């Protein structure tokens, strides 16, 4: 029979993978940001989206619920691994969203130039402000995610 200590690395890897997936499943909320602002006349965003806090809940839970059961250095290993993986995926997701917003913006500009009518000028300027709202919301989300990650790292 193998000693239990030989199982720790594979168990840790599995815990990191599960935590990362739980975290990123919420961070995919970034994909919904354009839909929330495009053609909705919503106000400019002023705070991070709820998906950011939801994404960090599994990590905060591990930190609080297991602090008396598991060595703190192991918890930090789990949290660091999960944050590293989910942050990389989040970065890729936000980059994809920003690229698609830019493409949409460029398409609308080409459409506006092709039409050169007053009505398309109005809708295009609204669309641009929608794009600005999307960018601002994502910036607020990413900034909040970074701040909350630092808090987790200090706890």
mmCIF file of C-alpha atoms in Angstrom:
data_model
loop_
_atom_site.group_PDB
_atom_site.id
_atom_site.type_symbol
_atom_site.label_atom_id
_atom_site.label_comp_id
_atom_site.label_asym_id
_atom_site.label_seq_id
_atom_site.Cartn_x
_atom_site.Cartn_y
_atom_site.Cartn_z
ATOM 1 C CA UNK A 1 0.000 0.000 0.000
ATOM 2 C CA UNK A 2 1.184 3.503 -0.818
ATOM 3 C CA UNK A 3 1.681 5.943 2.031
ATOM 4 C CA UNK A 4 -0.896 8.731 2.046
ATOM 5 C CA UNK A 5 1.839 11.335 1.519
ATOM 6 C CA UNK A 6 2.416 9.939 -1.988
ATOM 7 C CA UNK A 7 -1.186 10.828 -2.895
ATOM 8 C CA UNK A 8 -0.892 14.475 -1.823
ATOM 9 C CA UNK A 9 0.494 15.879 -5.109
ATOM 10 C CA UNK A 10 -2.222 14.289 -7.263
ATOM 11 C CA UNK A 11 -4.922 15.268 -4.751
ATOM 12 C CA UNK A 12 -3.592 18.823 -4.690
ATOM 13 C CA UNK A 13 -3.614 18.957 -8.484
ATOM 14 C CA UNK A 14 -7.222 17.767 -8.523
ATOM 15 C CA UNK A 15 -8.256 20.336 -5.908
ATOM 16 C CA UNK A 16 -6.507 23.096 -7.873
ATOM 17 C CA UNK A 17 -8.253 21.968 -11.067
ATOM 18 C CA UNK A 18 -11.679 21.883 -9.383
ATOM 19 C CA UNK A 19 -11.170 25.282 -7.733
ATOM 20 C CA UNK A 20 -9.970 26.780 -11.001
ATOM 21 C CA UNK A 21 -12.985 25.407 -12.884
ATOM 22 C CA UNK A 22 -15.385 26.672 -10.205
ATOM 23 C CA UNK A 23 -13.778 30.100 -10.322
ATOM 24 C CA UNK A 24 -13.638 30.329 -14.113
ATOM 25 C CA UNK A 25 -17.200 29.098 -14.590
ATOM 26 C CA UNK A 26 -18.252 32.408 -13.002
ATOM 27 C CA UNK A 27 -15.568 34.487 -14.728
ATOM 28 C CA UNK A 28 -17.113 33.455 -18.046
ATOM 29 C CA UNK A 29 -19.682 36.101 -17.102
ATOM 30 C CA UNK A 30 -17.395 38.490 -18.986
ATOM 31 C CA UNK A 31 -18.894 37.013 -22.169
ATOM 32 C CA UNK A 32 -22.282 38.470 -21.194
ATOM 33 C CA UNK A 33 -21.065 42.057 -20.724
ATOM 34 C CA UNK A 34 -21.607 43.151 -24.360
ATOM 35 C CA UNK A 35 -25.171 41.841 -24.317
ATOM 36 C CA UNK A 36 -25.858 43.796 -21.119
ATOM 37 C CA UNK A 37 -24.866 47.123 -22.702
ATOM 38 C CA UNK A 38 -25.439 46.875 -26.437
ATOM 39 C CA UNK A 39 -28.615 48.723 -27.445
ATOM 40 C CA UNK A 40 -29.947 48.867 -23.894
ATOM 41 C CA UNK A 41 -29.508 52.563 -22.988
ATOM 42 C CA UNK A 42 -28.002 51.499 -19.672
ATOM 43 C CA UNK A 43 -26.068 54.031 -17.635
ATOM 44 C CA UNK A 44 -22.266 54.024 -17.666
ATOM 45 C CA UNK A 45 -21.090 51.285 -15.289
ATOM 46 C CA UNK A 46 -19.701 52.379 -11.934
ATOM 47 C CA UNK A 47 -18.891 49.116 -10.172
ATOM 48 C CA UNK A 48 -17.739 45.600 -10.924
ATOM 49 C CA UNK A 49 -20.180 42.978 -12.165
ATOM 50 C CA UNK A 50 -21.479 40.432 -9.613
ATOM 51 C CA UNK A 51 -19.826 37.556 -11.482
ATOM 52 C CA UNK A 52 -16.415 38.680 -10.164
ATOM 53 C CA UNK A 53 -17.320 38.226 -6.489
ATOM 54 C CA UNK A 54 -19.121 34.974 -7.293
ATOM 55 C CA UNK A 55 -15.993 33.664 -8.999
ATOM 56 C CA UNK A 56 -13.919 34.139 -5.865
ATOM 57 C CA UNK A 57 -16.372 32.538 -3.432
ATOM 58 C CA UNK A 58 -15.014 28.967 -3.830
ATOM 59 C CA UNK A 59 -11.512 30.231 -3.060
ATOM 60 C CA UNK A 60 -12.664 32.206 -0.031
ATOM 61 C CA UNK A 61 -14.604 29.161 1.174
ATOM 62 C CA UNK A 62 -11.519 26.937 1.044
ATOM 63 C CA UNK A 63 -9.610 29.576 2.946
ATOM 64 C CA UNK A 64 -12.116 29.880 5.765
ATOM 65 C CA UNK A 65 -13.527 26.369 6.017
ATOM 66 C CA UNK A 66 -10.260 24.442 5.886
ATOM 67 C CA UNK A 67 -7.862 26.759 7.715
ATOM 68 C CA UNK A 68 -7.979 24.605 10.876
ATOM 69 C CA UNK A 69 -7.836 21.288 9.009
ATOM 70 C CA UNK A 70 -5.167 21.829 6.347
ATOM 71 C CA UNK A 71 -1.715 23.358 6.626
ATOM 72 C CA UNK A 72 -1.846 27.005 5.522
ATOM 73 C CA UNK A 73 1.014 26.485 3.053
ATOM 74 C CA UNK A 74 -1.021 23.801 1.276
ATOM 75 C CA UNK A 75 -4.069 26.063 1.149
ATOM 76 C CA UNK A 76 -1.871 28.792 -0.359
ATOM 77 C CA UNK A 77 -0.574 26.297 -2.918
ATOM 78 C CA UNK A 78 -4.165 25.422 -3.891
ATOM 79 C CA UNK A 79 -5.280 29.034 -4.064
ATOM 80 C CA UNK A 80 -2.211 30.117 -6.016
ATOM 81 C CA UNK A 81 -2.628 27.320 -8.534
ATOM 82 C CA UNK A 82 -6.357 27.938 -8.970
ATOM 83 C CA UNK A 83 -5.897 31.699 -9.309
ATOM 84 C CA UNK A 84 -3.095 31.259 -11.804
ATOM 85 C CA UNK A 85 -5.146 28.943 -14.028
ATOM 86 C CA UNK A 86 -8.407 30.868 -13.832
ATOM 87 C CA UNK A 87 -6.675 34.241 -14.290
ATOM 88 C CA UNK A 88 -5.058 33.029 -17.510
ATOM 89 C CA UNK A 89 -8.422 31.814 -18.851
ATOM 90 C CA UNK A 90 -10.093 35.060 -17.709
ATOM 91 C CA UNK A 91 -7.434 37.108 -19.496
ATOM 92 C CA UNK A 92 -8.077 35.165 -22.708
ATOM 93 C CA UNK A 93 -11.851 35.587 -22.342
ATOM 94 C CA UNK A 94 -11.677 39.348 -21.728
ATOM 95 C CA UNK A 95 -9.260 39.726 -24.650
ATOM 96 C CA UNK A 96 -11.682 37.843 -26.907
ATOM 97 C CA UNK A 97 -14.589 40.024 -25.784
ATOM 98 C CA UNK A 98 -12.606 43.221 -26.362
ATOM 99 C CA UNK A 99 -11.538 42.023 -29.809
ATOM 100 C CA UNK A 100 -15.130 41.246 -30.784
ATOM 101 C CA UNK A 101 -16.269 44.662 -29.481
ATOM 102 C CA UNK A 102 -13.576 46.297 -31.609
ATOM 103 C CA UNK A 103 -14.647 44.328 -34.698
ATOM 104 C CA UNK A 104 -18.282 45.286 -34.132
ATOM 105 C CA UNK A 105 -17.278 48.923 -33.719
ATOM 106 C CA UNK A 106 -15.272 48.825 -36.974
ATOM 107 C CA UNK A 107 -18.170 47.154 -38.819
ATOM 108 C CA UNK A 108 -20.556 49.839 -37.631
ATOM 109 C CA UNK A 109 -18.135 52.569 -38.737
ATOM 110 C CA UNK A 110 -17.909 51.014 -42.216
ATOM 111 C CA UNK A 111 -21.683 50.767 -42.342
ATOM 112 C CA UNK A 112 -21.995 54.398 -41.328
ATOM 113 C CA UNK A 113 -19.527 55.491 -44.019
ATOM 114 C CA UNK A 114 -21.416 53.453 -46.609
ATOM 115 C CA UNK A 115 -24.782 54.978 -45.720
ATOM 116 C CA UNK A 116 -23.815 58.555 -44.773
ATOM 117 C CA UNK A 117 -27.293 59.250 -43.426
ATOM 118 C CA UNK A 118 -28.335 61.115 -40.320
ATOM 119 C CA UNK A 119 -30.121 58.114 -38.816
ATOM 120 C CA UNK A 120 -27.059 55.878 -39.011
ATOM 121 C CA UNK A 121 -24.962 58.648 -37.444
ATOM 122 C CA UNK A 122 -27.277 58.630 -34.429
ATOM 123 C CA UNK A 123 -27.270 54.858 -34.057
ATOM 124 C CA UNK A 124 -23.516 54.697 -34.627
ATOM 125 C CA UNK A 125 -22.753 57.245 -31.932
ATOM 126 C CA UNK A 126 -25.003 55.338 -29.547
ATOM 127 C CA UNK A 127 -23.231 52.153 -30.512
ATOM 128 C CA UNK A 128 -19.869 53.731 -29.793
ATOM 129 C CA UNK A 129 -20.996 54.754 -26.344
ATOM 130 C CA UNK A 130 -22.279 51.199 -25.843
ATOM 131 C CA UNK A 131 -18.787 49.971 -26.729
ATOM 132 C CA UNK A 132 -17.298 52.442 -24.265
ATOM 133 C CA UNK A 133 -19.647 51.127 -21.570
ATOM 134 C CA UNK A 134 -18.617 47.540 -22.346
ATOM 135 C CA UNK A 135 -14.928 48.467 -22.135
ATOM 136 C CA UNK A 136 -15.432 50.361 -18.880
ATOM 137 C CA UNK A 137 -17.422 47.495 -17.339
ATOM 138 C CA UNK A 138 -14.693 45.003 -18.236
ATOM 139 C CA UNK A 139 -12.023 47.349 -16.853
ATOM 140 C CA UNK A 140 -13.958 47.659 -13.571
ATOM 141 C CA UNK A 141 -14.382 43.867 -13.445
ATOM 142 C CA UNK A 142 -10.706 43.129 -14.075
ATOM 143 C CA UNK A 143 -9.595 45.757 -11.551
ATOM 144 C CA UNK A 144 -11.938 44.368 -8.888
ATOM 145 C CA UNK A 145 -10.780 40.818 -9.616
ATOM 146 C CA UNK A 146 -7.170 41.916 -9.108
ATOM 147 C CA UNK A 147 -7.958 43.665 -5.828
ATOM 148 C CA UNK A 148 -9.873 40.656 -4.488
ATOM 149 C CA UNK A 149 -7.102 38.271 -5.568
ATOM 150 C CA UNK A 150 -4.630 40.311 -3.533
ATOM 151 C CA UNK A 151 -6.900 40.077 -0.477
ATOM 152 C CA UNK A 152 -7.049 36.295 -0.859
ATOM 153 C CA UNK A 153 -3.278 36.167 -1.114
ATOM 154 C CA UNK A 154 -2.836 38.151 2.104
ATOM 155 C CA UNK A 155 -5.313 36.165 4.193
#
